[in-house]
Amino acid sequence: MSRIPLGRWVVAVPMSLLALATIYPLLFTVNVAMKTRREYILDRFSLAGDLRWENITTAWTSVGMGRYFANSVLVVTCSVVLLLLFGSMAGFALSQLRFRGSSALFLGCLAGLFVPFQVIMVPLARIMADGGLIDTYPGLVLVYVAQFLPFTVFLMTSYYKTIPPDIVDAARIDGNSVYGVYRRIMLPLGTPALLSVGILNALFCWNDVLMSLVMMPSADHRTLMVGVTSLRGQYSNDIPTFASGVLIAAIPVLVVYLFLQRQIADGVAAGSTKG
Amino acid sequence: MPPAHRGGTRSRRRGRGTERLAPYVLVAPAVLIIVVLRLYPLLLGVNFSLTGDGERNGTVVGLDNYLELFRDPLFRTALGNVGLLVLLLPVAVAIPGLLATFIYLRVPGHRFYRSVYFFPAVLSPVIVGAIFNLLLAFDGPLNAILGSVGLAPVDWLGDPDVAMFMVVGVHVWATFGMALVVFLAGFATLDSALLDAARVDGASLPQVIWHVIVPSLSRTIQFVFVTTMIGMLTSMFGLLFVMTSGGPEGSTYLPEYYIWIQQGQMNRPALASAASTALFVIMLVVGLLQIKLLKRAGKED
């Protein structure tokens, strides 16, 4: 590794300060969530007296965070499964099979990357309403799949391009149909890419608020992030409970990050370098 | 080229017709979904923006919506804020770029920095916004610190001159880790012999950055510029919604927030479509302009 002069230690000081600035807001929130209201009003920064879970329970039950949590899990799971299925099918066909119109179809999929949800929000809501899909779980799932499919197809195509075509040929000679090759060879071989893309898609769907806000008007169908926005009005005077609600919504992501940060970063990096 | 000619099993294959169709069957779900739910709505939206709202629903009104849009002070504020984002863009790119450089050069603790810096990027804008609502509240901790050193409290999210900067600042705080990872992926392609040569020649760190790293990473820098700008235009909704709701005095509007208000609250879908079309055009122009400028800058070097 090259060593460039000029104090590697000098930059360590601002870098540590920045690391602190990055992590402190979350630690602050965790601490507040464990405090009583009285403790918070008396001193914003003092450490919580002891670990208290009442605020978490209050947030979980009183604004229906439990319900929202379940809604999010359902919608995100279905979306990710469909994204991986459709993405890997298309990725396999576009990278390994030669057929008329394949490059046009690939470009068509890619074009979707440049259409943000904000730009098509109004007509998409109307299409969903016409199809009777507004305010339904399948409707939101479909919107998420449409939103993240271009990226998924793109990554799966570039991943499958790295697999030698001989493998497909050999499997065909062994008597597999194209579908057999997909199911028995390509799907298992794609595991590392599917894992990365799946985690990224799960994060994107879990973290979304705008699509869910537009597609799920009724309170019963709210997803967790929309639920968090309604916490603020409810608990504007009870900061510890508010902080607890925020924490509930953040915990799954924190856990995923702790265990799978490598895969997440790899997925982001792959999206930027491939192609 | 039909795929049936690639293997040697033609004679054994019955159902050759379905085999030939297989690639189309495999891409069909993805292509259908993308065309019907992304590309078609884009055209529909443009068409929509030329019709009227309310009692003029369905009738063609030409460019009326666009005229109204540009007369609306809220939309103008939104455009002004886009201008502010463009001005702040170099900062939002330089911070992760510099940090990635240091991490690449292996400052002590680089692995730790990498995972800490990336971490806010995985949080939802809603969570980030809520956390900073706590920190930036008028009676919140930041003002408590200011008070303890004898400074007057600042209404971080309630002062029209301050609020937008806070929202953008929080957005940069939350997203620089994403750009950092992209930069590190770019560094992986950098030829370390160039750095060794620079070191032998006794180049200082700023010289190395300017003469070796920036030119070698021009494609990555270009990519980060464009994606950061698109991120600023399309992923601040959660922050705006939670932190300021567009206020105070409409000072924190961005086109995406304007679209949502007109569609969801004001029941003006056609006007919202005009704003959507304008946002799309802004993104295209900004993106193409950046690519062009950066290409030219790369050539001069």
Coordinates of N, CA, C and O in Angstrom, one line a residue, chain A residues 141-204:
Chain A
V141 N -47.2 -3.5 -2.9 CA -46.2 -4.5 -3.4 C -45.8 -4.2 -4.8 O -44.6 -4.1 -5.2
L142 N -46.8 -4.1 -5.6 CA -46.6 -3.9 -7.1 C -45.8 -2.6 -7.3 O -44.9 -2.5 -8.1
V143 N -46.2 -1.5 -6.5 CA -45.5 -0.2 -6.7 C -44.0 -0.4 -6.3 O -43.1 0.1 -7.0
Y144 N -43.7 -1.1 -5.2 CA -42.4 -1.3 -4.8 C -41.6 -2.1 -5.8 O -40.4 -1.8 -6.1
V145 N -42.3 -3.2 -6.3 CA -41.6 -4.0 -7.3 C -41.2 -3.2 -8.6 O -40.1 -3.2 -9.0
A146 N -42.2 -2.4 -9.0 CA -41.9 -1.5 -10.2 C -40.8 -0.6 -9.9 O -40.0 -0.3 -10.8
Q147 N -40.8 0.0 -8.7 CA -39.8 1.0 -8.3 C -38.4 0.4 -8.4 O -37.4 1.0 -8.8
F148 N -38.2 -0.8 -7.8 CA -36.8 -1.3 -7.6 C -36.4 -2.4 -8.6 O -35.3 -2.9 -8.6
L149 N -37.4 -2.7 -9.5 CA -37.0 -3.8 -10.5 C -36.0 -3.4 -11.5 O -35.1 -4.2 -11.8
P150 N -36.0 -2.1 -12.0 CA -34.9 -1.8 -13.0 C -33.5 -2.0 -12.5 O -32.7 -2.6 -13.1
F151 N -33.3 -1.6 -11.2 CA -32.0 -1.7 -10.5 C -31.7 -3.2 -10.3 O -30.6 -3.7 -10.6
T152 N -32.7 -4.0 -10.0 CA -32.5 -5.4 -9.7 C -32.2 -6.2 -11.0 O -31.2 -7.0 -11.0
V153 N -32.9 -5.8 -12.1 CA -32.6 -6.5 -13.4 C -31.2 -6.1 -13.8 O -30.4 -7.0 -14.3
F154 N -30.8 -4.8 -13.7 CA -29.5 -4.4 -14.1 C -28.4 -5.1 -13.3 O -27.5 -5.7 -13.9
L155 N -28.6 -5.3 -12.0 CA -27.5 -5.9 -11.2 C -27.5 -7.4 -11.5 O -26.4 -8.0 -11.6
M156 N -28.6 -8.1 -11.7 CA -28.7 -9.5 -11.9 C -28.1 -9.8 -13.3 O -27.4 -10.8 -13.5
T157 N -28.4 -8.9 -14.3 CA -27.8 -9.1 -15.6 C -26.3 -9.0 -15.6 O -25.6 -9.9 -16.1
S158 N -25.8 -8.0 -14.9 CA -24.3 -7.9 -14.9 C -23.7 -9.0 -14.1 O -22.6 -9.5 -14.4
Y159 N -24.4 -9.5 -13.1 CA -23.8 -10.6 -12.3 C -23.8 -11.9 -13.2 O -22.8 -12.6 -13.3
Y160 N -24.9 -12.2 -13.9 CA -25.0 -13.4 -14.7 C -24.1 -13.3 -15.9 O -23.7 -14.4 -16.4
K161 N -23.7 -12.1 -16.3 CA -22.7 -12.0 -17.4 C -21.4 -12.6 -17.0 O -20.6 -13.0 -17.9
T162 N -21.1 -12.6 -15.7 CA -19.8 -13.1 -15.3 C -19.7 -14.7 -15.3 O -18.7 -15.3 -15.0
I163 N -20.9 -15.3 -15.5 CA -20.9 -16.8 -15.5 C -20.7 -17.3 -16.9 O -21.4 -16.8 -17.8
P164 N -19.7 -18.2 -17.1 CA -19.4 -18.6 -18.5 C -20.6 -19.3 -19.2 O -21.3 -20.1 -18.5
P165 N -20.9 -19.0 -20.5 CA -22.0 -19.5 -21.2 C -21.9 -21.0 -21.3 O -22.9 -21.7 -21.5
D166 N -20.7 -21.6 -21.2 CA -20.5 -23.0 -21.3 C -21.4 -23.8 -20.3 O -21.9 -24.9 -20.6
I167 N -21.6 -23.2 -19.2 CA -22.4 -23.9 -18.1 C -23.8 -24.1 -18.6 O -24.3 -25.2 -18.5
V168 N -24.3 -23.1 -19.2 CA -25.7 -23.2 -19.8 C -25.7 -24.3 -20.9 O -26.6 -25.1 -20.9
D169 N -24.7 -24.2 -21.8 CA -24.7 -25.2 -22.9 C -24.6 -26.6 -22.3 O -25.3 -27.5 -22.8
A170 N -23.7 -26.8 -21.4 CA -23.6 -28.1 -20.8 C -24.9 -28.6 -20.2 O -25.3 -29.8 -20.4
A171 N -25.5 -27.7 -19.5 CA -26.8 -28.1 -18.8 C -27.9 -28.4 -19.9 O -28.7 -29.3 -19.7
R172 N -27.8 -27.7 -21.0 CA -28.8 -28.0 -22.0 C -28.5 -29.3 -22.7 O -29.4 -30.1 -23.0
I173 N -27.2 -29.7 -22.9 CA -26.9 -31.0 -23.5 C -27.3 -32.1 -22.6 O -27.8 -33.1 -23.0
D174 N -27.3 -31.8 -21.2 CA -27.7 -32.8 -20.3 C -29.2 -33.0 -20.3 O -29.8 -33.7 -19.5
G175 N -29.9 -32.2 -21.1 CA -31.3 -32.4 -21.3 C -32.2 -31.5 -20.5 O -33.4 -31.7 -20.4
N176 N -31.6 -30.4 -19.9 CA -32.5 -29.4 -19.2 C -33.2 -28.5 -20.2 O -32.6 -28.1 -21.2
S177 N -34.4 -28.1 -19.9 CA -35.1 -27.1 -20.6 C -34.5 -25.7 -20.2 O -33.7 -25.7 -19.2
V178 N -34.8 -24.7 -20.9 CA -34.4 -23.3 -20.4 C -34.8 -23.1 -19.0 O -34.1 -22.5 -18.2
Y179 N -36.0 -23.4 -18.7 CA -36.6 -23.2 -17.4 C -35.8 -24.0 -16.3 O -35.5 -23.6 -15.2
G180 N -35.5 -25.3 -16.8 CA -34.7 -26.1 -15.9 C -33.3 -25.5 -15.6 O -32.8 -25.6 -14.4
V181 N -32.7 -25.0 -16.6 CA -31.4 -24.3 -16.4 C -31.5 -23.2 -15.4 O -30.7 -23.0 -14.5
Y182 N -32.6 -22.4 -15.6 CA -32.8 -21.3 -14.7 C -33.0 -21.8 -13.2 O -32.3 -21.3 -12.3
R183 N -33.9 -22.8 -13.1 CA -34.2 -23.2 -11.7 C -33.1 -24.0 -11.1 O -32.8 -23.7 -9.9
R184 N -32.5 -24.9 -11.8 CA -31.5 -25.7 -11.2 C -30.0 -25.2 -11.2 O -29.2 -25.6 -10.4
I185 N -29.7 -24.3 -12.1 CA -28.4 -23.8 -12.2 C -28.3 -22.3 -11.9 O -27.5 -21.9 -11.0
M186 N -29.1 -21.5 -12.6 CA -28.9 -20.1 -12.4 C -29.3 -19.5 -11.1 O -28.7 -18.7 -10.5
L187 N -30.4 -20.0 -10.6 CA -30.9 -19.5 -9.3 C -29.9 -19.8 -8.2 O -29.5 -18.9 -7.5
P188 N -29.4 -21.1 -8.1 CA -28.4 -21.3 -7.0 C -27.1 -20.6 -7.3 O -26.6 -20.0 -6.3
L189 N -26.7 -20.5 -8.5 CA -25.4 -19.8 -8.8 C -25.6 -18.3 -8.5 O -24.6 -17.6 -8.1
G190 N -26.8 -17.8 -8.5 CA -27.0 -16.3 -8.3 C -27.0 -15.9 -6.8 O -27.2 -14.8 -6.5
T191 N -26.9 -16.9 -5.9 CA -27.1 -16.6 -4.5 C -26.4 -15.4 -4.0 O -27.1 -14.6 -3.3
P192 N -25.1 -15.2 -4.2 CA -24.5 -14.1 -3.6 C -25.1 -12.7 -4.1 O -25.3 -11.8 -3.3
A193 N -25.4 -12.7 -5.4 CA -26.0 -11.4 -5.9 C -27.4 -11.3 -5.4 O -27.8 -10.2 -5.0
L194 N -28.1 -12.4 -5.3 CA -29.5 -12.3 -4.8 C -29.5 -11.8 -3.4 O -30.4 -11.0 -3.0
L195 N -28.5 -12.3 -2.6 CA -28.5 -11.9 -1.2 C -28.2 -10.3 -1.1 O -29.0 -9.6 -0.4
S196 N -27.2 -9.8 -1.8 CA -26.9 -8.4 -1.8 C -28.1 -7.6 -2.3 O -28.5 -6.6 -1.6
V197 N -28.6 -7.9 -3.4 CA -29.8 -7.2 -4.0 C -31.0 -7.3 -3.1 O -31.7 -6.3 -2.9
G198 N -31.2 -8.5 -2.6 CA -32.3 -8.7 -1.7 C -32.3 -7.8 -0.5 O -33.3 -7.2 -0.1
I199 N -31.1 -7.7 0.2 CA -31.0 -6.9 1.4 C -31.2 -5.4 1.0 O -31.9 -4.7 1.7
L200 N -30.6 -5.0 -0.1 CA -30.7 -3.6 -0.5 C -32.2 -3.3 -0.7 O -32.7 -2.3 -0.2
N201 N -32.9 -4.2 -1.5 CA -34.3 -3.9 -1.8 C -35.1 -3.9 -0.5 O -36.0 -3.1 -0.3
A202 N -34.8 -4.8 0.4 CA -35.5 -4.9 1.7 C -35.4 -3.5 2.4 O -36.3 -3.0 2.9
L203 N -34.1 -3.0 2.5 CA -33.9 -1.7 3.1 C -34.7 -0.6 2.4 O -35.4 0.2 3.1
F204 N -34.6 -0.6 1.1 CA -35.3 0.5 0.3 C -36.8 0.5 0.6 O -37.4 1.5 0.9

